Coordinates of C-alpha atoms and ligand atoms in Angstrom, one line a residue:
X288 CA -209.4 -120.1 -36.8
X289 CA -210.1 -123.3 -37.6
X290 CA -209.4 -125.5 -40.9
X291 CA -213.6 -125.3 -41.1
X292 CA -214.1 -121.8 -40.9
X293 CA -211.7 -121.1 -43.6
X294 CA -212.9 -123.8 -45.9
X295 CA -216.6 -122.4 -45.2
X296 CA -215.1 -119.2 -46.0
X297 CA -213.6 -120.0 -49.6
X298 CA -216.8 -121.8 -50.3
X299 CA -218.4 -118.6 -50.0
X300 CA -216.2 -116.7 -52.0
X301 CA -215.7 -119.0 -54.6
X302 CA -219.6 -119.7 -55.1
X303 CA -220.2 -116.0 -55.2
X304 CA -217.5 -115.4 -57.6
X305 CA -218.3 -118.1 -59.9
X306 CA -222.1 -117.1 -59.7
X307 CA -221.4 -113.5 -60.5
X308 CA -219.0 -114.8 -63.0
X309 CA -221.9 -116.2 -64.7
X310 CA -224.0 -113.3 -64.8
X311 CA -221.4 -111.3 -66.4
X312 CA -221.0 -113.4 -69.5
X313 CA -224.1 -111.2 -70.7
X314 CA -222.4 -107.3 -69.9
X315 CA -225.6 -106.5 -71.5
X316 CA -227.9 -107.7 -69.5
X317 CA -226.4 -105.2 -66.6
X318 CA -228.2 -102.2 -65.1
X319 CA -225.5 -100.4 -64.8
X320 CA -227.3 -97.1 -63.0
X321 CA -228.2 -98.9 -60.2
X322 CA -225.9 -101.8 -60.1
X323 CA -222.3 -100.0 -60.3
X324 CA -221.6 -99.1 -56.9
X325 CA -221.9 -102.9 -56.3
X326 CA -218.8 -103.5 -58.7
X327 CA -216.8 -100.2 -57.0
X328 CA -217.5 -102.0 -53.7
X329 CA -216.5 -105.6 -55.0
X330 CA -213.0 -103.8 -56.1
X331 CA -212.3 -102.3 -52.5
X332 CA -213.2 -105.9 -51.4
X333 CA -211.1 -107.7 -53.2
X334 CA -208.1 -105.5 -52.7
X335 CA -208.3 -107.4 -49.1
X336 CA -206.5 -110.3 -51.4
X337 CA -202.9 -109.3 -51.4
X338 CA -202.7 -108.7 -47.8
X339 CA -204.5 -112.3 -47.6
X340 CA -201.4 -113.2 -49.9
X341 CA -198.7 -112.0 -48.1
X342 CA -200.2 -113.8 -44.9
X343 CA -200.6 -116.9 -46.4
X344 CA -196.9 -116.5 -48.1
X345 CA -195.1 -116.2 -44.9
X346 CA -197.2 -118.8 -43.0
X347 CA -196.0 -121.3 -45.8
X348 CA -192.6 -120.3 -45.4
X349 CA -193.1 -120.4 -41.5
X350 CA -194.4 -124.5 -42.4
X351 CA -191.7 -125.3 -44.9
X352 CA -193.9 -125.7 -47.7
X353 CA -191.2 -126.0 -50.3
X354 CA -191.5 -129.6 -49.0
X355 CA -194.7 -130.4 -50.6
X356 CA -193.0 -130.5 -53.7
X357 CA -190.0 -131.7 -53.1
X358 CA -188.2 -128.6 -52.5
X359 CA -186.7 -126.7 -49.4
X360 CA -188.1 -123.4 -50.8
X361 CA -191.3 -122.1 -49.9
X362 CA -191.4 -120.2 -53.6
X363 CA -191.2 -123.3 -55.6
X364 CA -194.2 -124.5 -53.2
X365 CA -195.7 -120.9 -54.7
X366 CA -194.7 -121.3 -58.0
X367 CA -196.4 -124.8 -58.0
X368 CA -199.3 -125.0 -56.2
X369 CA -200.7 -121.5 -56.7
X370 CA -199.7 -121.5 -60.1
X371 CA -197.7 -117.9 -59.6
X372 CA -194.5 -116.5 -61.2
X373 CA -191.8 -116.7 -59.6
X374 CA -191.4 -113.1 -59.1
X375 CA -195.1 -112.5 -57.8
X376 CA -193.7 -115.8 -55.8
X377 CA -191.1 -113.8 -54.0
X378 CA -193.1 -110.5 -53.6
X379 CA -195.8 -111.6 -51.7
X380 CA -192.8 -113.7 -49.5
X381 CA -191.1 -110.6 -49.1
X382 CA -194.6 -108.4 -47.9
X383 CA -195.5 -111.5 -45.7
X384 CA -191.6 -110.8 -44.2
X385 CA -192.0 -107.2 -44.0
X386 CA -195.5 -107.4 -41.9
X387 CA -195.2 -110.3 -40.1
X388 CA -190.9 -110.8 -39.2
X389 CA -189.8 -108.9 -36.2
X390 CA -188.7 -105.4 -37.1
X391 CA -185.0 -105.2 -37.4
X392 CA -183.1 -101.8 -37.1
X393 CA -179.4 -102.0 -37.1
X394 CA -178.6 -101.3 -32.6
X395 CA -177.0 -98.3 -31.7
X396 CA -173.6 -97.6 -32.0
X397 CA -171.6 -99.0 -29.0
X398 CA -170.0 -95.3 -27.9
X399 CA -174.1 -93.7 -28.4
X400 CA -174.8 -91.1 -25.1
X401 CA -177.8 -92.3 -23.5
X402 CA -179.7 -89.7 -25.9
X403 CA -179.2 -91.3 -28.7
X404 CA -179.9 -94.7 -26.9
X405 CA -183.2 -93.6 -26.3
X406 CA -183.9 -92.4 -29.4
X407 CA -183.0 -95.8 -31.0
X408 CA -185.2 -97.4 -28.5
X409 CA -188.2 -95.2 -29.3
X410 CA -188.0 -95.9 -32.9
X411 CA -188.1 -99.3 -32.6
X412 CA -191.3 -98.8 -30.3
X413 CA -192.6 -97.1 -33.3
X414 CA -191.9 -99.6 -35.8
X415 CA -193.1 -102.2 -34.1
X416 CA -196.3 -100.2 -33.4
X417 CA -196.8 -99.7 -36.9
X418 CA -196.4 -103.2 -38.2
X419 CA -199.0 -104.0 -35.8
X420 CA -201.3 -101.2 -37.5
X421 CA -200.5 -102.1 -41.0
X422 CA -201.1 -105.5 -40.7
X423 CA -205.0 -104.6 -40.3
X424 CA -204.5 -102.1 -43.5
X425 CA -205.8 -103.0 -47.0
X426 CA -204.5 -102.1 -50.0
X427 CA -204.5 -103.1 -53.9
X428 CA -201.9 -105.5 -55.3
X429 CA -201.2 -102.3 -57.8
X430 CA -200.8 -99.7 -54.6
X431 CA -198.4 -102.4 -52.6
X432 CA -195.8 -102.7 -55.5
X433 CA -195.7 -99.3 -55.9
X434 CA -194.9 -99.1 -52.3
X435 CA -192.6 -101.7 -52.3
X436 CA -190.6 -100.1 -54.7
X437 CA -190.6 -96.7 -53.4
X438 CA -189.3 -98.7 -49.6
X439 CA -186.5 -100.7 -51.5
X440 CA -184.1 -97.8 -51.3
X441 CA -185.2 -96.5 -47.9
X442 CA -182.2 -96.7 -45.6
X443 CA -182.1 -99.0 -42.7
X444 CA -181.7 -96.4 -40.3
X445 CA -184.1 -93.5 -41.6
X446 CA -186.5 -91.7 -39.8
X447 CA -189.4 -92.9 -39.8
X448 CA -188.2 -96.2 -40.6
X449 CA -189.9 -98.8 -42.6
X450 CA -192.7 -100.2 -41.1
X451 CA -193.6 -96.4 -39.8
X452 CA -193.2 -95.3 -43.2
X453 CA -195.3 -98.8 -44.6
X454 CA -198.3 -98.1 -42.3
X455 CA -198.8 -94.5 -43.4
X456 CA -198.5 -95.2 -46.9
X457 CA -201.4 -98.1 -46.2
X458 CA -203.0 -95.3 -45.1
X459 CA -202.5 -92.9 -47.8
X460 CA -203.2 -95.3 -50.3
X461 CA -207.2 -95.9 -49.1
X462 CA -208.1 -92.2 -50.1
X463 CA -205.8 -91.2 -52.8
X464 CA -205.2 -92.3 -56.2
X465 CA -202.5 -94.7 -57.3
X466 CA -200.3 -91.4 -59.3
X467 CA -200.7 -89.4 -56.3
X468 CA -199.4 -92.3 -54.0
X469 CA -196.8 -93.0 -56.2
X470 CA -195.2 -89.3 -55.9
X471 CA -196.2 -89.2 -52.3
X472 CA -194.5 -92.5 -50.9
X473 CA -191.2 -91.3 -53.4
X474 CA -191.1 -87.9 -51.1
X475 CA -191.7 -89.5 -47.9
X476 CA -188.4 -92.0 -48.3
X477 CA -186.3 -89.0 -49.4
X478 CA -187.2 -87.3 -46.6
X479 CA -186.6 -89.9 -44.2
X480 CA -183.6 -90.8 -45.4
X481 CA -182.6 -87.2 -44.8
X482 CA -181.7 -88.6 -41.2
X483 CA -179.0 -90.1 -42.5
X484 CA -175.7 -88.8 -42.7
X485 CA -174.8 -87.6 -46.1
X486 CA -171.8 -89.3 -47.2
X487 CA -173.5 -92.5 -46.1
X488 CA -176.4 -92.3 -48.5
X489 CA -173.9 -91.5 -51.2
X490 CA -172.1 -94.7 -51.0
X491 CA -175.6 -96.3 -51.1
X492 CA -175.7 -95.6 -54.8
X493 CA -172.3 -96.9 -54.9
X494 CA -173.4 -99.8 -53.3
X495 CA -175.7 -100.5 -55.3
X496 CA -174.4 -100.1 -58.6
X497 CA -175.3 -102.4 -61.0
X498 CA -176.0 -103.3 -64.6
X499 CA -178.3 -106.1 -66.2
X500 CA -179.9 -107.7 -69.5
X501 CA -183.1 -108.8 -70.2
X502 CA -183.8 -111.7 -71.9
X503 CA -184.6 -110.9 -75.3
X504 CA -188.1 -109.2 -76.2
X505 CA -190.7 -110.4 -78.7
X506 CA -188.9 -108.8 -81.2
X507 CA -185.5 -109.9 -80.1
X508 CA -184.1 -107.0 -77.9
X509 CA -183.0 -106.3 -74.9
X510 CA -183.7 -104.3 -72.1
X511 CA -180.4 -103.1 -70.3
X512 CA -181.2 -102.1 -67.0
X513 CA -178.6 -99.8 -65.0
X514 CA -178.3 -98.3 -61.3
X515 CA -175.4 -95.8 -61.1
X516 CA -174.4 -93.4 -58.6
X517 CA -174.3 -89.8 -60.0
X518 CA -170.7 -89.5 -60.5
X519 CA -170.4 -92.5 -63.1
X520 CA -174.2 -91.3 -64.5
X521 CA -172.0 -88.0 -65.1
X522 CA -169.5 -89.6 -66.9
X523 CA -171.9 -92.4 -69.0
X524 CA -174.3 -89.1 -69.9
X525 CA -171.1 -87.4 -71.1
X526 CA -169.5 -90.2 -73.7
X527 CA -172.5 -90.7 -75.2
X528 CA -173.7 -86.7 -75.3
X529 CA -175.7 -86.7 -78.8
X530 CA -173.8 -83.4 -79.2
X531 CA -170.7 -85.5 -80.1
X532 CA -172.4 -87.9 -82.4
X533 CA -170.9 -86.4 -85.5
X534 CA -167.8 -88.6 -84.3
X535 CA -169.4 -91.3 -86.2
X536 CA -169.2 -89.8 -89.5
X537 CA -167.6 -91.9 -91.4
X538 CA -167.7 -95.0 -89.2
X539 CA -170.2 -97.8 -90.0
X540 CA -172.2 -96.6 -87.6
X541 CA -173.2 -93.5 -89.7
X542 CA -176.7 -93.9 -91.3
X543 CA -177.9 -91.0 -93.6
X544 CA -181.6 -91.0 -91.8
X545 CA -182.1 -88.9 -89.4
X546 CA -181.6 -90.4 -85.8
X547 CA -183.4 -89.5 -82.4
X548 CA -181.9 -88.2 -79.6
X549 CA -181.7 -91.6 -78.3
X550 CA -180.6 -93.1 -81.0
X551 CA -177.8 -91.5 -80.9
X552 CA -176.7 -92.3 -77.6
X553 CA -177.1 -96.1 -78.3
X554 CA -174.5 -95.6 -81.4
X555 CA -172.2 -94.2 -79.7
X556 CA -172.6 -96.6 -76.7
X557 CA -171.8 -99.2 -79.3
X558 CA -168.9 -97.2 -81.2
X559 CA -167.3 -97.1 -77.9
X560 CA -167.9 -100.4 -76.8
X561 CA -166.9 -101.7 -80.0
X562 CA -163.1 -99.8 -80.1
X563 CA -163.1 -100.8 -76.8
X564 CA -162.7 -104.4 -77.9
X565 CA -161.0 -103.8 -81.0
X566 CA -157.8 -102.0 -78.9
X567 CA -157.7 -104.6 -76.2
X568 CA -157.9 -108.1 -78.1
X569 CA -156.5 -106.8 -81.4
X570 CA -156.1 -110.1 -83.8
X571 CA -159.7 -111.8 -83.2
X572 CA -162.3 -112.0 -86.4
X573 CA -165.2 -111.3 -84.2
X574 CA -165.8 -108.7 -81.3
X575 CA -165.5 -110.8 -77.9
X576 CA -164.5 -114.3 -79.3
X577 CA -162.4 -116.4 -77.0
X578 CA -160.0 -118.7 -78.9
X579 CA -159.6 -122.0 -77.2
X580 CA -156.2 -124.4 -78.5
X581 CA -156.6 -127.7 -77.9
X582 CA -155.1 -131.1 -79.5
X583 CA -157.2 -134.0 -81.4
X584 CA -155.7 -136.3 -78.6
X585 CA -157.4 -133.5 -75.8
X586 CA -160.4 -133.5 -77.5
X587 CA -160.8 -137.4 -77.7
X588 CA -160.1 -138.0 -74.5
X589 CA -162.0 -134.5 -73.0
X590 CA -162.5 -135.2 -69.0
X591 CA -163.9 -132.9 -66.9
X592 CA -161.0 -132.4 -65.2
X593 CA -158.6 -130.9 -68.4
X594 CA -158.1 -127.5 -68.6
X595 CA -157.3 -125.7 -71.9
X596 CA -155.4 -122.5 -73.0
X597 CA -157.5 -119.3 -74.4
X598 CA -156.4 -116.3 -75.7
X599 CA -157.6 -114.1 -72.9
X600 CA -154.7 -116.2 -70.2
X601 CA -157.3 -117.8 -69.0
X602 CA -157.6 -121.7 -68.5
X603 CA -161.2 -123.0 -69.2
X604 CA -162.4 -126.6 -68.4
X605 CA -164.6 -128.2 -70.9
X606 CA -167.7 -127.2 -68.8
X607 CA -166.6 -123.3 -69.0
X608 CA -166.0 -124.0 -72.7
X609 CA -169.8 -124.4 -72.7
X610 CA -170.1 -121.5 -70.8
X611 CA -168.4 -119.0 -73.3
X612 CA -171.1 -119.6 -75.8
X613 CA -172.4 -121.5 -78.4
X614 CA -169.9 -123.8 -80.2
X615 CA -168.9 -121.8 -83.7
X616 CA -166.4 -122.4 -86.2
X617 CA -163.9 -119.8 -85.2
X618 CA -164.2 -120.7 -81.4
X619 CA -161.7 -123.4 -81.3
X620 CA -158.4 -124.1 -82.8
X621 CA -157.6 -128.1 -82.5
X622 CA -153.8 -128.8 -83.2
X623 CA -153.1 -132.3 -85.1
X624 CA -150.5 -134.7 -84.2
X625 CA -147.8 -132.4 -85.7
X626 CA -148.8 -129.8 -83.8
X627 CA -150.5 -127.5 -87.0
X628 CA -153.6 -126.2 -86.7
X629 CA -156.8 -127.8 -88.0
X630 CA -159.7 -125.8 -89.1
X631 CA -162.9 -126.3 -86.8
X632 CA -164.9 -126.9 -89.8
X633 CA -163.2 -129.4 -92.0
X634 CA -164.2 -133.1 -92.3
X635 CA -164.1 -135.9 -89.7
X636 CA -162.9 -134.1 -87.3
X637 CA -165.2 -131.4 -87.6
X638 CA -167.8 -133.7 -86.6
X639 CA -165.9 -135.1 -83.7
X640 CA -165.7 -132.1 -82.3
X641 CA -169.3 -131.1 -82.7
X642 CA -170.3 -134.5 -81.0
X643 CA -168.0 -134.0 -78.2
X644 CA -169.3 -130.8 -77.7
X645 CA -172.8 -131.9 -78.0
X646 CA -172.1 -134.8 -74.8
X647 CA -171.2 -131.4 -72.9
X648 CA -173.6 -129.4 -74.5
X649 CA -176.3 -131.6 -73.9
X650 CA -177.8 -129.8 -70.9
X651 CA -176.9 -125.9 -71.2
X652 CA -178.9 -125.2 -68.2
X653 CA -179.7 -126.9 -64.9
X654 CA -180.9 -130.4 -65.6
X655 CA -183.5 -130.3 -63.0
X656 CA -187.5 -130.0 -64.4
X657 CA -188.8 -126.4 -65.4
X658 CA -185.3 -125.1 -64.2
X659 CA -183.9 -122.0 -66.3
X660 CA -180.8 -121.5 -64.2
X661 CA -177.5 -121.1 -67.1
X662 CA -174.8 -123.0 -66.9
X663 CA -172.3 -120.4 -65.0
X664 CA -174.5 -121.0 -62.3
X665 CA -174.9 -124.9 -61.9
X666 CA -172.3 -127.1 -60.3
X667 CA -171.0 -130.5 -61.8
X668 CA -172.7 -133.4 -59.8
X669 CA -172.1 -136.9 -59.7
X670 CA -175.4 -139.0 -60.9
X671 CA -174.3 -141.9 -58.7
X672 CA -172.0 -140.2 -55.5
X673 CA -168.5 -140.4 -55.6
X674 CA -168.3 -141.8 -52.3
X675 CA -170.6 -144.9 -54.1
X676 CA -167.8 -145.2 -56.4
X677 CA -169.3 -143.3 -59.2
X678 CA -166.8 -142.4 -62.1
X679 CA -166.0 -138.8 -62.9
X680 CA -166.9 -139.1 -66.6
X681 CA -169.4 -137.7 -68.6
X682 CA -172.1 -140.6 -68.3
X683 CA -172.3 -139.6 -64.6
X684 CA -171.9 -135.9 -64.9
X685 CA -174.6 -133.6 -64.5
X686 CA -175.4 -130.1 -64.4
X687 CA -177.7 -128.9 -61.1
X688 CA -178.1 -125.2 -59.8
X689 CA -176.8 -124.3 -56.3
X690 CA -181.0 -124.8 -55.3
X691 CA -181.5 -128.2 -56.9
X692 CA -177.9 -129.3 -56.3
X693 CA -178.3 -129.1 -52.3
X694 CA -182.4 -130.2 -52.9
X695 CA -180.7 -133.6 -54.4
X696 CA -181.1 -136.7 -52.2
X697 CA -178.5 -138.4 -53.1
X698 CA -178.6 -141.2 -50.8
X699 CA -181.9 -142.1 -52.5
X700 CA -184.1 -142.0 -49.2
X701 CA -187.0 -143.0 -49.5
X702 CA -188.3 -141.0 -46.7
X703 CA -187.0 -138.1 -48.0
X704 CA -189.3 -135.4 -49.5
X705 CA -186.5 -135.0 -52.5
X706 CA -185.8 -136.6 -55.3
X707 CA -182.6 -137.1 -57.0
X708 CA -181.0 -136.6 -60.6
X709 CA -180.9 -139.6 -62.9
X710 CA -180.6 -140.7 -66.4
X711 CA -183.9 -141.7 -68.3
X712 CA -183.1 -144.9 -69.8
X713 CA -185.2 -144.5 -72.9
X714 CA -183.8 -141.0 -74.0
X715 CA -180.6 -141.2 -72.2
X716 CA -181.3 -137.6 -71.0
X717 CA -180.5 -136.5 -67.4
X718 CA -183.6 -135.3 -65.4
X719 CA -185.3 -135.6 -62.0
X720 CA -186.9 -138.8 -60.5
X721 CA -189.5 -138.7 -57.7
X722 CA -189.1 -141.3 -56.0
X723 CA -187.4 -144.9 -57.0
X724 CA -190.6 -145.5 -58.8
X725 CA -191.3 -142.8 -60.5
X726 CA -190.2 -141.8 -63.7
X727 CA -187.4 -139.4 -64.8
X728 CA -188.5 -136.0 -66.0
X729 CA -186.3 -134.3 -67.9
X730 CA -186.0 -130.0 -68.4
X731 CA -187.8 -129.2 -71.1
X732 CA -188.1 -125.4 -69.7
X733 CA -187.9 -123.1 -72.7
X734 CA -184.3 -122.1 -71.7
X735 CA -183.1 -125.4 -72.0
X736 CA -184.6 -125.8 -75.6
X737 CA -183.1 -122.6 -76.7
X738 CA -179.7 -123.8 -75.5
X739 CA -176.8 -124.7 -77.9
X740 CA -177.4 -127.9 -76.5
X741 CA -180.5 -128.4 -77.8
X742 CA -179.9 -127.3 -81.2
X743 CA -176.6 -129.4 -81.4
X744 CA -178.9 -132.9 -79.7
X745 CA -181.4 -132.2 -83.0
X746 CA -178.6 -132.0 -85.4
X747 CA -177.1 -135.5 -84.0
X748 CA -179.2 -137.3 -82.6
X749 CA -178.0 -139.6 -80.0
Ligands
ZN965 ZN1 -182.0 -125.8 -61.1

């Protein structure tokens, strides 16, 4: 097709949108008797979209798009110019893989008899087969994910395999109602994963154990998502069985109104969690503080390069120190020139610290624009390269992500689609420049505004 079809065809679509866009703003002035199919047909039409997506998602990757804006990844091109999240971003990547990549199936064993040769040859004739078929299938953005998700913990080698399993759910999705598909596509992976040996599919779940946090909600909580296999879900269910809860009697955890069942469980999560810490690091004033000891001389003369003493045996450098939180008052002892210790928060020194802290502090996440990467993800890198003779102090330092560190063009190119890291001259902040003549934007992404770094900058300002 060429670039003047599809331009003809988005005309199309955009004036008829924008025309029946207009006629809506009056709902009243509908007939709705006669003029509802219309709508129930423009909804099976536009659930043509997300397969449109997915195509167009994996012909940007196939283009390098990410270049466009200065990046080597096709989702910040996503993210960007389409205006998406970055997780719709990697979706529709990840459909545009699954229809259009090459089916891969792990090859037979090298010792497989000839039957089980041919049976791995036939499957892959059948998955290839059904790519081809579901390519041409339609569904809703709302049918897909739920698809998605049920195929996620289909195993590699299951019969049918994916893209078999993919092209009859496309099909099962046109006459049956998202619930239904939902159960449907769940019993289809069990079954097909059937195939697989046993013991295997247990240690999937091991595999794939895993724990995570949200950030924190509107109201400030979190979400704490787990994946267990049964075994530990066994033992989790049993330390926290309500039935045990009058443990806490007693404890500060007690509260005289009555709890819910889950309630419960999260109180005695906590109890647990909470001895936990108390047994193992004994003589600390808070649950999980790290004490850092450091000298007024160390802290003067803090280079990246020093490493410091904690409680936990560990040696932190000044950037980790970052890393273990926000800087409070019983998170460091400085020693004085006799060696005695100096309370964080008293006088001069106090605010020595905190402005030492705050030159560190100063970008708690990746200092590239928009970026929300932390800290104990970014790598230290050199404004001006070393090989340039640029210093390994703090003026030169910055903080990058593994994505925008190797995105940096730090020869300056000109040619180059990438643009380096640099300090703005008028702010003295480290952000992202263009081009030689463009200027430096700095990351003013809400996770860099709720950093420590942030807070401690509008407390003392440069
Ligand atoms: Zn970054």
């Amino acid at each position: 097709m060429n670039d003047t079809r599809i331009s003809l065809l988005v005309d199309q679509i955009d004036t008829a949108l924008r025309e029946l866009a207009d006629v809506m703003t009056d709902p009243t002035s509908l007939h709705f008797e006669t003029d509802h199919p219309q709508f129930e047909r423009l909804e099976r039409s536009l659930e043509q979209k997300s397969g449109i997506d997915a195509a167009f998602a994996w012909a940007a990757d196939m283009h390098h798009a990410g270049g466009k804006v200065g990046s080597s990844r096709s989702t910040d091109y996503l993210v960007q110019r389409l205006g998406l999240s970055r997780s719709e971003a990697l979706t529709r990547l990840q459909r545009g893989r699954a229809l259009f990549d090459p089916p891969s199936g792990s090859p037979p064993p090298p010792a497989a008899d000839e039957t089980e040769q041919r049976a791995a040859a036939a499957r892959a004739r059948r998955e290839k087969k059904a790519q081809a078929e579901a390519r041409r299938k339609q569904a809703s953005a709302e049918k897909r994910r739920i698809i998605d998700s049920a195929l996620e913990v289909l195993h590699e080698d299951a019969d049918p395999g994916y893209h078999e399993l993919l092209n009859k759910a496309l099909t099962y999705s046109e006459f049956h109602a998202v619930d239904h598909l939902r159960d449907w596509i769940r019993e289809q992976v069990r079954l097909a994963n059937l195939a697989v040996d046993r013991l295997i599919r247990h240690n999937i779940a091991f595999d794939k154990r895993r724990i995570s946090f949200s950030n924190p909600d509107a109201n400030g909580g979190i979400h704490v998502h787990m994946y267990l296999p049964s075994d530990a879900a066994a033992v989790l269910s049993e330390a926290i069985n309500p039935a045990r809860s009058q443990l806490l009697e007693g404890s500060d955890l007690q509260v005289d109104d009555p709890l819910t069942w889950n309630q419960r469980m999260v109180n005695l999560l906590v109890a647990m969690c909470r001895d936990f810490l108390n047994t193992k690091t004994p003589n600390l004033k808070g649950v999980g503080s790290i004490v850092v000891s450091m000298t007024m001389a160390e802290l003067e003369n803090m280079s990246p390069g020093d490493v410091f003493p904690t409680n936990t045996g560990h040696l932190v450098d000044p950037f980790a120190l970052i890393r273990l939180g926000e800087a409070t008052s019983d998170f460091f002892v400085v020693h004085g020139s006799g060696g005695e210790p100096l309370h964080a928060d008293t006088g001069k020194r106090t605010t020595s610290l905190r402005q030492r802290i705050a030159l560190f502090a100063s970008e708690l996440v990746c200092s590239a624009e928009g970026c929300e990467r932390p800290m104990n993800q970014c790598q230290v890198h050199h404004i001006l390269p070393h090989a340039q003779s640029g210093p390994t102090d703090i003026a030169n330092l910055t903080q990058l992500c593994w994505g925008h560190h190797r995105d940096n063009n730090d020869l300056r190119n000109p040619l180059s689609p990438f643009g380096w890291a640099d300090r703005d001259p008028h702010s003295g902040r480290v952000g992202t420049r263009r081009d030689a003549s463009s200027p430096v934007h700095v990351n003013d992404s809400p996770a860099a505004a709720r950093s420590g770094g942030a807070k401690i900058r509008a407390r003392y300002p440069a």
